[in-house]
Coordinates of N, CA and C in Angstrom, one line a residue:
M1 N 8.7 54.2 45.7 CA 9.7 54.2 45.2 C 9.8 54.9 43.6
R2 N 10.4 56.1 43.2 CA 10.0 56.3 41.5 C 11.1 56.5 41.3
F3 N 11.5 55.8 39.9 CA 12.4 56.2 38.9 C 12.7 57.4 38.7
I4 N 14.3 57.9 38.3 CA 14.3 59.1 37.5 C 14.4 59.1 36.3
L5 N 13.4 59.0 35.4 CA 13.7 58.9 34.2 C 14.7 59.4 33.6
L6 N 14.9 58.8 31.9 CA 15.9 59.8 31.3 C 15.3 61.2 30.6
S7 N 13.9 61.1 30.3 CA 12.9 62.2 30.2 C 12.8 63.3 31.1
E8 N 12.9 62.8 32.3 CA 13.3 63.6 34.0 C 14.6 64.5 33.7
I9 N 15.3 63.9 33.1 CA 17.1 64.5 33.0 C 17.2 65.2 32.1
I10 N 16.8 65.0 31.0 CA 16.6 65.9 29.4 C 15.6 67.2 30.1
A11 N 14.5 66.7 30.8 CA 13.8 68.3 30.9 C 13.5 68.5 32.2
P12 N 14.5 68.7 33.1 CA 14.4 68.6 34.7 C 13.5 69.2 35.6
R13 N 13.2 69.0 36.4 CA 11.6 69.5 37.3 C 12.5 70.5 38.1
K14 N 12.0 71.4 38.8 CA 12.4 72.6 39.9 C 12.8 71.9 41.1
K15 N 14.0 72.2 41.2 CA 14.3 71.8 42.7 C 14.2 71.6 43.9
S16 N 13.3 72.4 44.4 CA 12.4 72.2 45.1 C 11.7 70.4 45.1
E17 N 10.8 70.4 43.8 CA 9.9 69.5 43.2 C 11.3 68.2 43.4
I18 N 12.1 68.2 43.1 CA 13.2 67.0 43.2 C 13.4 66.5 44.7
K19 N 13.5 67.6 45.3 CA 13.8 67.3 47.0 C 12.8 67.0 47.7
S20 N 11.8 67.1 47.6 CA 10.6 66.9 48.2 C 10.2 65.0 47.9
S21 N 10.7 64.5 46.8 CA 9.8 63.4 46.2 C 11.6 62.4 46.8
K22 N 11.0 61.0 46.7 CA 12.4 59.8 46.8 C 12.4 59.5 45.3
F23 N 13.7 59.9 44.8 CA 13.8 59.3 43.6 C 15.3 58.6 43.8
R24 N 15.4 57.9 42.6 CA 16.7 56.9 42.5 C 16.9 56.6 41.0
V25 N 17.9 56.5 40.7 CA 18.4 56.7 39.1 C 17.8 54.8 38.6
D26 N 17.2 55.0 37.3 CA 16.5 53.7 37.0 C 17.9 52.9 36.7
P27 N 17.6 51.9 37.2 CA 18.4 50.5 37.2 C 18.8 50.7 36.0
I28 N 17.5 50.5 35.1 CA 18.3 50.0 33.3 C 19.6 50.8 33.2
L29 N 20.3 51.8 33.5 CA 21.0 52.9 33.3 C 22.8 52.5 33.7
Y30 N 22.1 50.9 34.4 CA 23.9 50.7 35.2 C 23.8 49.1 35.4
L31 N 22.3 48.4 35.4 CA 22.7 47.0 35.3 C 23.6 46.4 34.3
P32 N 24.1 45.2 34.8 CA 25.0 44.7 33.4 C 23.9 44.2 32.3
A33 N 24.3 45.1 31.2 CA 23.7 44.8 30.2 C 24.6 45.0 28.7
S34 N 24.3 44.2 27.5 CA 25.0 44.5 26.5 C 24.5 46.0 25.9
R35 N 25.1 46.4 24.8 CA 24.6 47.8 24.4 C 23.6 47.5 23.9
A36 N 23.3 46.3 23.2 CA 21.8 46.4 22.4 C 20.9 46.4 23.5
D37 N 21.2 45.5 24.4 CA 20.2 45.2 25.6 C 19.7 46.6 26.1
R38 N 20.8 47.2 26.6 CA 20.6 48.5 27.1 C 19.8 49.7 26.5
S39 N 20.1 49.9 25.4 CA 19.5 50.5 24.0 C 18.2 50.3 24.3
R40 N 17.9 48.8 23.9 CA 16.4 48.7 23.8 C 15.6 48.7 25.2
L41 N 16.1 49.2 26.4 CA 15.5 49.6 27.8 C 15.4 50.2 28.0
V42 N 16.2 51.4 27.7 CA 16.0 52.9 27.3 C 15.1 53.2 26.4
R43 N 15.3 52.8 25.3 CA 14.2 53.2 24.1 C 12.8 53.3 24.9
W44 N 12.5 51.4 25.5 CA 11.4 51.1 26.0 C 11.0 52.2 27.1
R45 N 11.7 52.6 27.9 CA 11.3 53.7 29.0 C 10.9 54.8 28.4
M46 N 11.7 55.2 27.6 CA 11.5 56.7 26.2 C 10.5 56.8 25.7
G47 N 9.6 56.0 25.7 CA 8.5 55.4 24.8 C 9.1 55.5 23.2
W48 N 10.5 55.6 22.6 CA 10.8 55.0 21.5 C 10.8 54.1 21.0
I49 N 10.3 52.7 21.8 CA 9.8 51.8 21.2 C 8.4 51.4 21.7
P50 N 7.5 51.4 20.5 CA 7.5 51.3 19.5 C 7.6 52.4 18.2
G51 N 7.8 53.7 18.8 CA 7.6 54.7 18.1 C 6.8 54.9 17.5
K52 N 6.5 55.7 16.2 CA 5.3 55.8 15.4 C 4.7 54.5 15.1
P53 N 3.3 54.3 15.7 CA 2.2 53.5 14.7 C 2.6 53.1 13.4
T54 N 2.8 51.8 12.8 CA 2.8 51.8 11.4 C 2.1 50.2 11.6
P55 N 1.6 49.7 10.1 CA 0.9 48.0 10.2 C 2.1 47.2 10.6
C56 N 2.0 46.2 11.5 CA 2.6 45.3 12.0 C 2.9 44.2 10.8
S57 N 3.6 43.5 10.5 CA 3.7 42.7 10.0 C 2.9 41.3 10.4
C58 N 2.5 41.0 11.7 CA 1.9 40.0 11.8 C 0.1 40.5 11.3
G59 N -0.1 41.3 10.6 CA -1.3 42.0 10.0 C -2.5 42.1 10.8
L60 N -2.3 41.7 11.7 CA -3.3 42.1 13.2 C -3.8 43.5 13.5
G61 N -2.5 44.5 13.4 CA -3.1 45.6 13.7 C -1.5 46.3 13.4
D62 N -1.6 47.9 14.3 CA -0.6 48.8 14.0 C 0.7 48.7 15.3
T63 N 2.1 48.9 14.9 CA 2.4 48.6 16.0 C 2.4 49.5 17.3
S64 N 1.6 49.0 18.4 CA 1.3 50.3 19.2 C 1.4 49.4 20.7
R65 N 1.9 49.9 21.9 CA 2.2 49.4 22.7 C 1.3 48.4 22.6
S66 N 0.1 48.5 23.1 CA -1.1 47.8 23.4 C -1.2 46.3 22.3
H67 N -0.9 46.6 21.0 CA -0.8 45.5 20.2 C 0.3 44.7 20.4
L68 N 1.5 45.5 20.7 CA 2.6 44.6 21.3 C 2.5 43.1 22.5
M69 N 1.8 43.7 23.3 CA 1.1 42.7 23.8 C 0.6 41.5 23.9
V70 N -0.2 41.5 22.6 CA -0.9 40.4 21.4 C -0.4 40.1 20.6
C71 N 0.8 40.6 20.2 CA 1.2 40.5 19.0 C 1.7 38.9 18.6
T72 N 1.3 38.1 17.5 CA 1.8 36.8 17.2 C 3.0 36.9 17.4
L73 N 3.8 37.8 17.1 CA 4.9 37.7 16.3 C 5.9 37.2 17.7
V74 N 5.4 37.9 18.8 CA 6.0 37.4 19.9 C 5.8 35.9 20.6
P75 N 6.6 35.2 20.5 CA 6.6 34.0 21.3 C 5.6 33.9 22.7
S76 N 4.5 33.2 22.6 CA 4.2 33.3 23.9 C 4.6 32.6 25.4
A77 N 5.5 31.6 24.9 CA 6.5 31.2 26.1 C 7.1 31.8 26.5
L78 N 7.4 33.2 25.9 CA 8.3 34.6 26.8 C 7.3 35.2 27.6
W79 N 6.0 35.4 27.5 CA 5.3 36.2 28.5 C 5.3 35.0 29.6
C80 N 5.0 33.7 29.5 CA 5.1 33.3 30.5 C 5.7 33.1 31.7
C81 N 7.2 33.5 31.3 CA 8.4 33.4 32.1 C 8.3 34.8 33.1
L82 N 7.8 35.9 32.5 CA 7.5 37.1 33.1 C 6.8 37.0 34.7
P83 N 7.1 38.0 35.2 CA 5.7 37.5 36.6 C 4.5 38.5 36.1
V84 N 4.0 37.7 37.0 CA 2.3 38.4 36.4 C 2.3 39.5 36.9
S85 N 1.8 40.6 36.2 CA 1.4 42.1 36.9 C 0.3 41.6 38.0
P86 N 0.1 42.3 39.2 CA -1.0 42.3 39.9 C -2.2 42.7 39.5
T87 N -3.5 41.9 40.0 CA -4.7 42.4 39.4 C -5.2 43.7 39.3
G88 N -5.6 44.4 38.7 CA -5.9 45.4 39.0 C -4.8 46.6 38.4
Y89 N -3.6 46.2 38.0 CA -2.6 47.0 37.5 C -2.9 47.4 36.5
V90 N -2.4 48.9 36.5 CA -2.7 49.9 34.9 C -1.8 50.0 34.8
G91 N -1.7 50.0 33.3 CA 0.3 50.1 32.6 C 0.3 49.0 32.0
H92 N 1.4 49.1 31.1 CA 2.4 47.9 30.5 C 2.6 46.7 31.2
H93 N 2.3 45.3 30.9 CA 3.4 44.5 31.8 C 4.7 44.7 31.6
T94 N 5.3 45.3 30.2 CA 6.7 45.1 30.6 C 7.2 46.3 31.3
D95 N 6.3 47.1 31.6 CA 6.6 48.4 32.4 C 6.9 47.8 33.5
Y96 N 5.8 46.9 34.3 CA 5.6 46.5 35.6 C 6.8 45.4 35.5
V97 N 7.6 44.5 34.9 CA 8.5 43.9 35.0 C 9.9 44.4 35.1
L98 N 9.7 45.8 33.9 CA 10.9 46.6 34.6 C 11.0 47.1 36.0
N99 N 9.9 47.4 36.4 CA 10.2 48.0 38.1 C 10.4 47.2 39.0
L100 N 10.4 45.9 38.7 CA 10.9 44.7 39.6 C 12.5 44.4 39.7
L101 N 13.0 45.5 38.7 CA 14.7 44.9 38.2 C 15.2 45.5 39.7
P102 N 16.4 44.9 40.3 CA 17.3 44.8 41.3 C 17.2 46.4 41.1
V103 N 18.1 47.0 42.2 CA 18.6 48.8 42.4 C 19.7 48.5 42.5
S104 N 20.1 47.2 42.7 CA 21.6 47.0 43.1 C 22.6 46.6 41.9
A105 N 23.5 47.2 41.6 CA 24.5 46.8 40.1 C 25.0 45.2 40.5
S106 N 24.8 45.0 41.8 CA 25.7 44.0 42.2 C 24.7 42.4 42.4
A107 N 23.6 42.7 42.1 CA 22.5 42.1 42.3 C 22.5 41.1 41.0
R108 N 22.2 39.7 41.6 CA 22.1 38.6 41.0 C 21.1 38.8 39.9
C109 N 21.4 38.3 38.8 CA 20.4 38.5 37.9 C 19.0 37.5 37.8
P110 N 18.2 38.7 37.6 CA 16.9 37.7 38.3 C 16.2 36.5 37.1
P111 N 15.8 35.6 37.4 CA 15.3 34.5 36.3 C 14.3 35.2 35.4
F112 N 13.8 36.1 35.3 CA 12.9 37.0 34.1 C 13.5 37.9 33.2
W113 N 15.2 37.9 33.4 CA 15.7 38.6 32.9 C 15.9 38.5 31.2
S114 N 16.3 37.0 31.1 CA 16.6 36.7 29.7 C 15.0 37.1 29.0
A115 N 14.2 36.7 29.6 CA 12.8 36.8 28.8 C 12.4 38.2 28.4
L116 N 12.9 39.3 29.2 CA 12.5 40.2 29.4 C 13.6 41.0 28.3
C117 N 14.4 40.9 27.9 CA 15.4 41.0 26.9 C 14.9 40.4 26.1
Q118 N 14.4 39.4 25.8 CA 13.7 38.8 24.4 C 12.6 39.5 24.1
V119 N 11.6 39.6 25.1 CA 10.9 40.5 24.5 C 11.0 41.6 23.9
L120 N 11.9 42.3 24.6 CA 12.4 43.6 23.7 C 12.8 43.7 22.4
C121 N 13.7 42.4 22.4 CA 14.2 42.4 21.4 C 13.5 42.1 20.0
H122 N 12.3 41.2 20.2 CA 11.1 41.0 19.5 C 10.0 42.1 19.2
F123 N 10.0 42.9 19.9 CA 9.7 44.4 20.4 C 10.4 45.3 19.1
D124 N 11.4 45.4 19.0 CA 12.4 45.8 18.5 C 12.5 45.6 16.9
K125 N 12.4 44.3 17.0 CA 12.7 43.8 15.3 C 11.5 44.1 14.5
I126 N 10.1 43.9 15.1 CA 8.7 44.0 15.0 C 8.8 45.7 14.4
C127 N 8.9 46.2 15.5 CA 8.8 47.8 15.3 C 9.7 48.3 13.9
H128 N 10.9 47.5 13.9 CA 12.1 48.3 12.8 C 12.5 47.1 11.8
P129 N 11.8 46.7 11.4 CA 11.5 45.5 10.4 C 12.8 45.7 9.2
N130 N 12.9 46.7 8.8 CA 13.9 46.5 7.9 C 15.4 47.1 8.7
I131 N 15.5 47.0 9.9 CA 17.2 47.1 10.2 C 17.8 45.8 10.7
E132 N 19.3 45.7 10.2 CA 19.8 44.1 10.3 C 20.2 44.2 11.9
Y133 N 19.9 43.1 12.7 CA 20.4 43.2 14.1 C 21.1 41.9 13.9
N134 N 22.4 42.2 14.6 CA 23.4 41.5 14.9 C 23.2 40.4 16.4
S135 N 23.0 39.2 15.6 CA 22.5 37.9 16.7 C 23.9 37.1 17.2
S136 N 24.6 38.0 17.6 CA 26.2 37.0 18.2 C 26.0 36.6 19.7
S137 N 25.1 37.6 20.5 CA 24.5 36.7 21.8 C 23.3 37.0 22.2
L138 N 22.9 36.2 22.9 CA 21.4 36.0 23.2 C 21.1 37.8 24.2
P139 N 20.0 37.8 23.7 CA 19.8 39.0 24.7 C 19.5 38.6 26.0
G140 N 20.2 39.6 26.9 CA 20.2 39.3 28.4 C 21.4 38.6 28.5
Q141 N 22.2 38.2 28.0 CA 23.7 37.3 28.2 C 24.6 38.0 29.3
V142 N 24.8 38.9 29.2 CA 25.9 39.7 29.8 C 25.8 39.6 31.3
W143 N 24.7 39.7 31.9 CA 24.0 39.8 33.2 C 24.3 38.3 33.9
I144 N 23.4 37.5 32.8 CA 23.3 36.1 33.0 C 25.0 35.3 33.0
D145 N 25.9 35.7 32.6 CA 27.1 35.3 32.3 C 27.7 36.2 33.9
K146 N 27.7 37.1 34.4 CA 28.0 37.7 35.0 C 27.8 37.2 36.5
S147 N 26.3 36.9 36.3 CA 26.1 36.1 37.5 C 26.5 34.8 37.8
S148 N 26.8 33.9 37.0 CA 27.3 32.8 37.0 C 28.7 32.9 37.4
A149 N 29.1 33.3 36.8 CA 30.7 33.9 37.1 C 30.8 34.2 38.9
A150 N 29.7 35.2 39.3 CA 30.2 35.5 40.7 C 29.7 34.3 41.5
T151 N 29.3 33.1 41.3 CA 28.6 31.9 41.9 C 29.7 30.8 41.7
L152 N 31.0 30.7 41.0 CA 31.9 29.9 40.7 C 32.7 30.1 41.7
P153 N 33.4 29.1 42.4 CA 34.2 28.7 43.3 C 36.0 29.9 42.9

């Protein structure tokens, strides 16, 4: 299964190529999320986070995707809450976890959702330290609340 990324919508392929493949709309576009969470999800998929590499405030490298995996400013406890990618997986761990998201908008919130949103929030803050962030709700809370409400009698 392959998701249609926003970059493919902006620069669509030939119709014959689209018909010959199995495409689905990326679930990050419709799963329950706050505006801030969805923005981070989309910007990560598009490659806009981390953006142009700049010196990281941890002092150990530049803000690249590979550095963010090991950056000391991202709490290591969050990585422990995410599913482990299989041996030999080529790609960023965050992309692997995003590909595990359910494809149904009515699906229950996966147990790793909050940690994923928090990791992306840390990435965003590390890569854009001069922006003020609204911390009125926890990252990932919208879907968690919706899933909790669905289980109440």
